[in-house]
Amino acid sequence: MSELSDVLALSDPADGVTRGHLTPGWLIGGAINGGILMALGAKAMAQAVSAGGGQRDVVAFSAYFLSASEPGPVELRPDVLRVGRNFSTAQVSVLQDVAGSPVERVRMLGTVADLAATSEPVHRQQPPPSMPPPDECIPTSMAPKELVGSIAILQRLDIRIDPATAGFGMGAPSGEGELRGWLRTVDDHVPDAAMLPFVLDAFPPVSFDLGAMGWAPTIEFSGHVRAVPAPGWLQIRLTTTNVSGGLLEEDCVVWDSTGRVVAQSRQLAGVRMPSAPPA
Amino acid sequence: MSELSDVLALSDPADGVTRGHLTPGWLIGGAINGGILMALGAKAMAQAVSAGGGQRDVVAFSAYFLSASEPGPVELRPDVLRVGRNFSTAQVSVLQDVAGSPVERVRMLGTVADLAATSEPVHRQQPPPSMPPPDECIPTSMAPKELVGSIAILQRLDIRIDPATAGFGMGAPSGEGELRGWLRTVDDHVPDAAMLPFVLDAFPPVSFDLGAMGWAPTIEFSGHVRAVPAPGWLQIRLTTTNVSGGLLEEDCVVWDSTGRVVAQSRQLAGVRMPSAPPA
């Protein structure tokens, strides 16, 4: 068992509820990383559809965050909206008990299908970005303490940033709106489809490359899982193009070690731009 | 009143329900266009948040389609999940009565904010694509009857396709995975933020440009509204990059007549690729 398998473990459902446990190793600042919650929610939706005779893989999900999650027990209440021949639809509420009352953390919708049927053949796909191998990239462990000190998950992830997009770590962001790099867990969790909703949100925010070094709260996050990843490093590219009114879109693409696109996402996130004059 | 204002009109909410009426002018084949349903759902979420003292503009929404909608009455049941200082979250069920029972058509989640506060300043944005003016583009009214005959909404919309991406109409798609063009309603509905969820899904599917001329069912649709559009033509660009396992992502960007990005979306959609050998 890897630490990621541990935190993504869910109980068998009983009375429509399945339970998990959020461990402090997945904190970012004072809150549990949103990607962990999305991966749990996706898993609970797939479990519920599959238990009803439907498919077993989440291929699309949308997450809206309602309150910050804390370490401790977490409860997932999935609701199957439709079971179809090839695609089913579910919703899930992710809750935690606060002083005896359930408080909702995340509400999600998702589509459940069978990746074996929705991955092949590949007609066309975005090729992975050209970048140096992991050994020639910059580990986030080298980032300044004030940037990564309060981010517990960085001790669980081995993230290597392409030097061409790592300027933010030295106060010299490129301004292009792009981060590229590699990711694996420190205990070498073998990549699987269930971890991809987490991976899509595991990198530092793309706004770092615009010189906006603050927290980038997610307004809405939607992801697509396109294939089961092969073993090995995952390659990640974040980009943003439209930055206005304190909001930006962050697009993420994840490739596996064979160069296959395995997941992509877009989120709308908050950004506090540095006070340079707007272009 | 334009025909679009008519079909997007909602009753005042009573007992948590607001009502509308789907007119046959918005049919595509046998079903009401999904964009009309998304625009209605977004409007009902904004109405519910605003009635509770919150904001009034949907800035992000995600839609999951459960069954095909028909002309006739439609019922919207919004549920406000959270009212925040700058951003609120809501959910909505879009239902129709079938033989005396409510049947859910669409389930949506959305974020409601104030566009006046989330549009400016513009730090950076994707420039509109270079393309000929509307008069030098190809109206969809010139498309072959077998393509557009059963698409009633094409009589309500004035869509002009950039000749460089209009090859699909003559059996010669570019294969690039891109459609560009202009859009306005035939009765010149003055562009507003409320119509944008509809506009994001109003063009022919991008898969036409890959030679896949069939219906492209939406698996998941998420959109962001970034600004109130200025009067005049809207400019639209659809692209797709990752096509595998009978699925593709369709990305849409909408610019107003000043060249401002006013909305963008990504959907996961089905595609039946022509039987050319996969690359």
XYZ file of C-alpha atoms in Angstrom:
558
model
C 0.000 0.000 0.000
C 1.194 3.502 -0.852
C 0.255 6.573 1.156
C -1.933 7.632 -1.769
C -3.786 4.292 -1.733
C -4.292 4.799 1.993
C -5.880 8.231 1.746
C -8.026 7.177 -1.236
C -9.319 4.035 0.531
C -13.095 3.964 0.988
C -15.290 1.728 3.100
C -17.921 -0.490 1.525
C -21.072 1.597 1.111
C -23.753 1.186 3.775
C -27.094 3.006 3.612
C -25.799 4.987 0.647
C -22.796 6.339 2.542
C -19.157 5.412 2.153
C -16.422 6.612 4.490
C -12.797 7.603 4.227
C -10.128 9.249 6.335
C -8.165 12.370 5.436
C -4.647 12.202 6.836
C -2.626 15.372 7.583
C 0.025 14.383 5.025
C -2.224 15.806 2.292
C -2.558 19.310 3.720
C -1.841 22.456 1.749
C -1.650 25.232 4.284
C -4.583 24.561 6.605
C -6.783 22.564 4.219
C -6.711 19.126 2.636
C -5.680 19.305 -1.034
C -8.719 19.600 -3.304
C -7.410 16.931 -5.655
C -7.580 14.311 -2.906
C -11.242 15.218 -2.357
C -11.965 15.055 -6.102
C -10.309 11.628 -6.356
C -12.373 10.395 -3.390
C -15.577 11.832 -4.836
C -14.875 10.291 -8.239
C -14.190 6.922 -6.634
C -17.434 7.054 -4.665
C -19.421 7.869 -7.836
C -17.800 4.989 -9.735
C -18.430 2.638 -6.801
C -22.106 3.602 -6.669
C -22.690 3.225 -10.425
C -20.808 -0.056 -10.506
C -22.757 -1.424 -7.518
C -25.946 -0.751 -9.495
C -24.717 -2.847 -12.419
C -23.215 0.073 -14.359
C -19.700 0.993 -15.412
C -16.670 1.453 -13.169
C -14.457 4.329 -14.366
C -15.059 8.060 -13.981
C -14.348 9.635 -17.375
C -15.618 13.148 -16.599
C -16.147 15.040 -13.363
C -16.915 18.571 -12.195
C -16.208 19.763 -8.672
C -17.481 22.832 -6.816
C -15.809 23.517 -3.470
C -18.016 24.690 -0.609
C -15.769 24.751 2.473
C -12.213 23.816 3.455
C -11.598 20.190 4.498
C -9.662 19.164 7.598
C -7.778 16.014 8.537
C -10.136 13.391 9.955
C -13.088 11.271 8.871
C -14.854 12.106 5.631
C -18.223 10.893 4.434
C -19.274 10.482 0.801
C -22.901 10.353 -0.245
C -23.177 9.368 -3.909
C -26.416 9.503 -5.853
C -26.763 7.687 -9.170
C -28.774 9.908 -11.527
C -28.859 7.670 -14.581
C -27.490 4.289 -15.617
C -26.962 4.044 -19.356
C -25.589 1.351 -21.636
C -22.250 3.097 -22.170
C -22.338 6.143 -19.905
C -23.889 6.685 -16.487
C -24.218 9.869 -14.454
C -23.794 10.393 -10.730
C -23.537 13.107 -8.142
C -21.707 13.030 -4.831
C -21.567 15.152 -1.711
C -18.328 15.098 0.252
C -18.993 15.928 3.903
C -17.244 16.188 7.247
C -18.733 16.249 10.682
C -18.223 19.596 12.439
C -19.406 19.773 16.056
C -21.937 17.012 15.427
C -23.355 18.353 12.165
C -22.454 17.293 8.622
C -20.844 20.143 6.665
C -20.529 19.804 2.911
C -17.010 20.266 1.533
C -17.450 19.538 -2.155
C -20.338 18.831 -4.518
C -19.487 16.906 -7.677
C -21.153 15.587 -10.807
C -19.572 12.878 -12.917
C -19.877 10.513 -15.854
C -18.952 6.880 -15.330
C -17.982 4.618 -18.249
C -15.517 1.817 -19.002
C -12.062 3.094 -19.911
C -11.402 -0.155 -21.765
C -14.103 0.969 -24.205
C -13.376 4.719 -24.286
C -9.554 4.785 -24.635
C -8.849 3.127 -27.985
C -8.207 3.733 -30.790
C -6.240 6.985 -30.537
C -7.044 9.033 -33.644
C -5.075 12.082 -32.608
C -3.671 13.572 -29.447
C -1.546 16.401 -28.162
C 2.097 15.235 -28.088
C 3.905 15.574 -24.762
C 5.943 18.773 -24.434
C 9.614 18.570 -25.194
C 11.456 18.879 -21.878
C 14.517 17.464 -20.101
C 14.233 14.110 -18.287
C 13.297 14.141 -14.577
C 16.938 14.023 -13.457
C 17.634 17.294 -15.268
C 14.543 19.047 -13.886
C 14.224 20.963 -10.634
C 12.686 19.135 -7.660
C 10.167 21.165 -5.671
C 12.219 20.183 -2.601
C 14.697 22.837 -3.805
C 12.032 25.577 -3.732
C 12.310 28.278 -1.066
C 10.893 27.242 2.318
C 8.486 30.202 2.354
C 6.905 28.802 -0.804
C 6.605 25.145 0.108
C 7.036 25.027 3.894
C 3.330 24.680 4.696
C 2.568 22.277 1.842
C 2.658 18.830 3.409
C 1.794 17.069 0.155
C 5.134 18.113 -1.313
C 6.698 15.549 1.018
C 4.548 12.834 -0.579
C 5.117 13.861 -4.199
C 8.263 13.873 -6.250
C 7.661 16.816 -8.580
C 10.350 17.946 -11.034
C 9.829 21.238 -12.828
C 11.250 21.883 -16.291
C 14.011 24.491 -15.674
C 12.528 26.613 -18.504
C 9.370 27.119 -16.411
C 10.911 27.042 -12.920
C 11.865 30.721 -12.755
C 9.137 31.401 -10.199
C 11.271 29.597 -7.582
C 13.942 32.262 -7.963
C 11.653 35.265 -8.257
C 11.958 35.251 -12.050
C 8.748 33.819 -13.515
C 8.667 33.660 -17.310
C 5.349 35.493 -17.564
C 4.265 33.047 -20.280
C 1.648 31.318 -18.141
C 3.049 27.804 -18.344
C 4.435 25.177 -15.956
C 5.783 21.825 -17.127
C 7.242 18.923 -15.270
C 7.153 15.356 -14.003
C 5.313 13.765 -11.115
C 5.373 10.514 -9.145
C 4.689 9.755 -5.505
C 7.741 9.375 -3.262
C 6.678 5.806 -2.470
C 6.204 5.028 -6.167
C 2.459 4.419 -6.214
C 1.908 2.680 -9.561
C -0.130 5.111 -11.684
C -3.802 4.199 -12.013
C -6.915 5.906 -13.321
C -8.274 6.558 -9.820
C -5.370 8.891 -8.955
C -5.763 11.102 -12.022
C -8.348 13.546 -10.548
C -5.721 14.171 -7.853
C -2.803 14.469 -10.312
C -4.691 17.084 -12.355
C -4.595 19.399 -9.337
C -1.247 18.416 -7.768
C 1.145 20.898 -9.397
C 1.831 24.417 -8.099
C -0.665 26.892 -9.598
C 0.155 28.103 -13.115
C -0.277 31.655 -11.823
C 3.184 31.272 -10.183
C 4.597 31.657 -13.695
C 2.809 35.024 -13.967
C 4.455 36.226 -10.780
C 1.273 35.798 -8.733
C 2.670 33.816 -5.817
C -0.443 33.651 -3.656
C -3.036 30.991 -3.109
C -5.153 30.311 -6.208
C -8.610 29.228 -4.976
C -10.510 26.980 -7.364
C -13.897 28.337 -8.443
C -14.803 25.339 -10.594
C -12.812 22.292 -11.664
C -13.717 19.882 -14.474
C -11.593 16.979 -15.638
C -11.639 14.180 -18.186
C -9.936 10.821 -17.713
C -9.011 9.462 -21.139
C -6.950 6.323 -20.457
C -5.381 4.150 -17.754
C -1.803 5.405 -17.302
C 1.172 3.118 -17.893
C 3.678 2.642 -15.019
C 6.369 5.274 -14.611
C 6.592 9.045 -14.384
C 3.618 11.202 -15.307
C 4.296 14.290 -17.385
C 2.254 17.428 -16.724
C 1.681 20.699 -18.521
C -0.284 23.620 -17.079
C -1.186 26.649 -19.165
C -3.304 29.754 -18.820
C -4.301 32.282 -21.451
C -7.166 34.432 -20.187
C -6.438 36.414 -17.050
C -8.971 39.082 -16.125
C -10.943 40.384 -13.185
C -8.930 38.330 -10.695
C -9.750 35.056 -12.474
C -7.915 32.775 -14.863
C -8.467 29.424 -16.495
C -5.870 26.781 -15.693
C -5.656 23.986 -18.252
C -3.828 20.790 -17.321
C -2.820 17.855 -19.492
C -1.308 14.653 -18.060
C 0.700 12.175 -20.183
C 1.902 8.777 -19.037
C 5.414 7.402 -19.566
C 4.486 6.191 -23.067
C 3.503 9.720 -24.136
C -0.223 8.945 -24.071
C -2.648 11.688 -22.937
C -4.357 10.114 -19.917
C -6.220 13.099 -18.453
C -6.944 16.763 -18.975
C -8.737 19.430 -17.002
C -9.741 23.046 -16.930
C -10.386 25.022 -13.791
C -11.505 28.575 -13.162
C -9.325 29.906 -10.349
C -8.759 33.100 -8.468
C -5.540 35.017 -8.982
C -4.168 38.141 -7.365
C -1.981 39.614 -10.066
C 1.106 41.615 -9.097
C 0.533 45.325 -9.477
C 2.129 45.687 -12.917
C -0.017 47.764 -15.264
C -2.562 45.620 -17.124
C -1.764 45.015 -20.792
C -38.495 40.827 -27.257
C -36.420 38.470 -29.378
C -37.223 34.777 -29.852
C -34.208 34.008 -27.662
C -35.533 36.230 -24.850
C -38.843 34.391 -25.177
C -37.437 30.899 -24.777
C -35.135 32.014 -21.940
C -37.985 33.705 -20.013
C -38.593 32.239 -16.548
C -41.484 32.703 -14.157
C -40.951 34.191 -10.722
C -39.926 31.364 -8.405
C -42.669 29.876 -6.219
C -41.993 27.117 -3.686
C -38.460 26.812 -5.019
C -39.601 26.129 -8.573
C -39.412 28.384 -11.600
C -41.040 27.575 -14.935
C -40.278 28.126 -18.586
C -41.527 26.985 -21.941
C -39.454 25.267 -24.643
C -40.663 26.248 -28.097
C -40.111 23.971 -31.130
C -37.968 26.620 -32.829
C -35.013 25.443 -30.742
C -35.074 21.809 -31.802
C -32.064 19.970 -33.159
C -33.417 16.799 -34.674
C -35.939 15.554 -32.125
C -34.529 17.263 -29.016
C -34.319 20.799 -27.699
C -30.804 22.222 -28.083
C -28.702 21.585 -24.972
C -27.435 25.158 -24.906
C -30.963 26.488 -24.377
C -31.291 24.174 -21.366
C -27.918 25.270 -20.004
C -28.852 28.948 -20.385
C -32.144 28.310 -18.574
C -30.415 26.354 -15.806
C -27.779 29.065 -15.379
C -30.477 31.723 -15.205
C -32.412 29.790 -12.552
C -29.252 29.386 -10.426
C -28.449 33.110 -10.675
C -32.059 33.983 -9.836
C -32.003 31.747 -6.744
C -28.676 33.091 -5.450
C -29.717 36.672 -6.112
C -33.075 36.178 -4.363
C -31.128 35.075 -1.271
C -29.112 38.303 -1.238
C -26.189 36.943 -3.258
C -24.737 37.758 -6.639
C -26.523 37.719 -9.995
C -24.258 36.412 -12.780
C -23.279 32.815 -13.498
C -19.510 32.796 -14.088
C -19.007 29.016 -14.181
C -21.352 26.126 -14.848
C -21.179 22.391 -15.488
C -23.995 20.449 -17.138
C -24.648 16.711 -17.277
C -27.447 15.640 -19.638
C -29.781 12.886 -18.451
C -32.518 12.658 -21.088
C -33.610 14.449 -24.258
C -35.883 17.485 -23.834
C -39.050 18.086 -25.835
C -40.991 21.217 -26.729
C -43.360 22.171 -23.907
C -43.274 23.307 -20.299
C -40.038 22.989 -18.355
C -39.508 23.200 -14.618
C -36.322 24.368 -12.891
C -35.551 23.493 -9.302
C -32.520 25.447 -8.111
C -30.812 24.762 -4.806
C -28.401 27.321 -3.315
C -25.493 25.408 -1.770
C -23.472 28.329 -0.434
C -23.689 32.111 -0.433
C -20.270 33.730 -0.193
C -19.081 37.326 -0.212
C -17.792 37.184 -3.800
C -18.787 33.743 -5.086
C -21.831 31.617 -4.412
C -22.576 28.049 -5.493
C -25.835 26.536 -6.670
C -27.243 23.430 -8.261
C -30.255 23.086 -10.501
C -32.380 20.269 -11.857
C -34.084 20.866 -15.185
C -37.209 18.703 -15.466
C -40.144 18.035 -17.745
C -43.383 16.317 -16.975
C -43.777 13.024 -18.842
C -47.121 11.276 -18.415
C -47.649 12.940 -15.061
C -44.197 12.315 -13.619
C -41.253 14.719 -13.495
C -38.320 13.457 -15.583
C -34.943 15.098 -15.117
C -33.345 16.413 -18.319
C -30.184 18.086 -17.030
C -28.374 18.411 -13.714
C -26.110 21.434 -13.340
C -23.756 23.000 -10.820
C -22.710 26.622 -11.051
C -20.843 29.517 -9.496
C -22.618 32.866 -9.259
C -20.682 36.138 -8.923
C -20.904 39.713 -10.177
C -19.443 40.162 -13.647
C -18.881 43.846 -12.889
C -16.313 42.681 -10.317
C -14.833 39.690 -12.204
C -14.314 41.153 -15.709
C -11.788 43.928 -15.254
C -8.914 44.558 -15.571
C -7.881 42.358 -18.493
C -4.286 41.286 -17.875
C -4.036 39.012 -20.875
C -6.363 37.204 -23.224
C -6.434 35.093 -26.342
C -6.774 37.424 -29.359
C -9.670 36.690 -31.719
C -8.722 34.533 -34.706
C -7.945 36.309 -37.925
C -10.825 35.632 -40.315
C -12.869 37.389 -42.981
C -15.774 39.641 -41.944
C -19.264 38.060 -41.738
C -20.184 39.134 -45.274
C -17.268 37.121 -46.681
C -18.054 34.012 -44.614
C -20.396 31.158 -45.491
C -23.895 31.239 -43.975
C -25.138 27.899 -42.659
C -28.253 28.510 -44.760
C -26.045 27.496 -47.708
C -25.228 24.113 -46.147
C -26.721 20.987 -47.734
C -30.299 20.288 -46.628
C -29.358 16.806 -45.390
C -26.979 18.470 -42.917
C -29.186 21.245 -41.601
C -32.727 20.305 -42.618
C -33.766 18.959 -39.206
C -32.022 21.713 -37.231
C -34.721 24.238 -36.454
C -32.393 26.528 -34.511
C -30.503 27.309 -37.713
C -33.542 29.344 -38.734
C -33.128 31.456 -35.579
C -29.375 31.942 -35.817
C -27.313 33.751 -38.397
C -24.097 31.714 -38.390
C -21.290 32.507 -40.838
C -18.444 30.012 -41.115
C -14.915 31.104 -42.049
C -14.411 29.634 -45.571
C -11.078 28.171 -44.380
C -12.979 25.884 -41.983
C -16.184 25.390 -43.982
C -14.964 22.476 -46.103
C -17.209 20.060 -44.229
C -20.205 21.552 -46.054
C -18.746 20.354 -49.361
C -17.489 16.985 -48.169
C -13.941 18.334 -47.786
C -13.249 18.886 -44.069
C -9.786 20.231 -43.286
C -9.029 17.498 -40.770
C -7.447 20.131 -38.506
C -10.185 19.984 -35.855
C -11.201 23.636 -35.981
C -14.332 25.642 -36.840
C -14.410 29.439 -36.799
C -17.138 31.890 -37.530
C -19.613 34.563 -36.515
C -22.973 34.333 -34.775
C -25.959 36.544 -34.125
C -29.665 35.791 -33.864
C -31.760 36.501 -36.970
C -33.846 38.976 -34.963
C -30.709 40.692 -33.632
C -31.052 39.869 -29.925
C -28.595 42.270 -28.286
C -25.824 40.073 -26.812
C -26.015 39.637 -23.049
C -24.305 37.443 -20.473
C -27.388 35.252 -20.038
C -27.225 33.997 -23.633
C -23.566 32.909 -23.464
C -24.168 29.365 -22.114
C -26.322 28.900 -25.221
C -23.810 30.498 -27.600
C -21.035 28.198 -26.351
C -22.993 25.227 -27.705
C -24.664 26.797 -30.759
C -22.148 26.028 -33.519
C -22.031 22.801 -35.518
C -19.838 20.217 -33.746
C -16.090 20.600 -34.280
C -16.020 16.924 -35.280
C -17.525 17.985 -38.649
C -14.053 19.316 -39.475
C -12.651 15.821 -38.869
C -15.099 14.329 -41.333
C -17.304 12.880 -38.590
C -20.678 14.169 -39.757
C -22.883 12.455 -37.181
C -24.486 13.645 -34.008
C -21.952 14.484 -31.263
C -23.641 13.774 -27.921
C -22.319 15.813 -25.009
C -20.970 13.733 -22.116
C -20.092 16.733 -19.927
C -20.130 20.472 -20.618
C -18.438 23.152 -18.500
C -18.323 26.834 -19.333
C -16.971 30.083 -17.945
C -18.569 33.474 -18.521
C -15.833 36.112 -18.353
C -17.521 39.382 -19.363
C -20.766 40.976 -20.568
C -20.584 41.043 -24.391
C -20.735 44.317 -26.321
C -23.475 44.720 -28.971
C -22.761 43.265 -32.416
C -21.583 39.984 -33.885
C -20.080 37.316 -31.653
C -16.990 35.543 -32.928
C -16.551 31.850 -32.163
C -13.712 29.380 -32.388
C -14.061 25.642 -31.755
C -11.052 23.351 -31.538
C -10.330 19.749 -30.641
C -7.014 18.043 -30.074
C -7.525 14.720 -28.323
C -9.695 12.229 -30.192
C -9.688 8.677 -28.869
C -12.035 5.855 -27.967
C -15.005 7.581 -29.599
C -14.584 10.713 -27.458
C -13.118 14.140 -28.016
C -12.839 17.396 -26.123
C -14.437 20.388 -27.826
C -13.070 23.731 -26.671
C -15.024 26.885 -27.495
C -14.030 30.524 -27.119
C -16.463 33.403 -27.724
C -15.315 36.973 -28.421
C -17.572 40.019 -28.626
C -17.424 42.663 -31.353
C -14.649 44.524 -29.501
C -12.415 41.435 -29.550
C -12.927 40.731 -25.861
C -13.068 37.088 -24.676
C -16.528 36.858 -23.093
C -16.874 33.097 -22.572
C -15.096 29.811 -23.003
C -16.036 26.186 -22.546
C -14.823 22.640 -22.804
C -17.046 19.657 -23.377
C -16.384 15.949 -23.614
C -18.423 14.667 -26.539
C -18.966 11.460 -28.429
C -17.647 11.149 -31.966
C -17.969 8.392 -34.537
C -14.820 8.796 -36.592
C -14.847 7.876 -40.266
C -13.150 4.548 -40.879
C -9.737 5.934 -41.876
C -6.915 4.066 -40.131
C -6.088 5.585 -36.722
C -2.838 7.542 -36.595
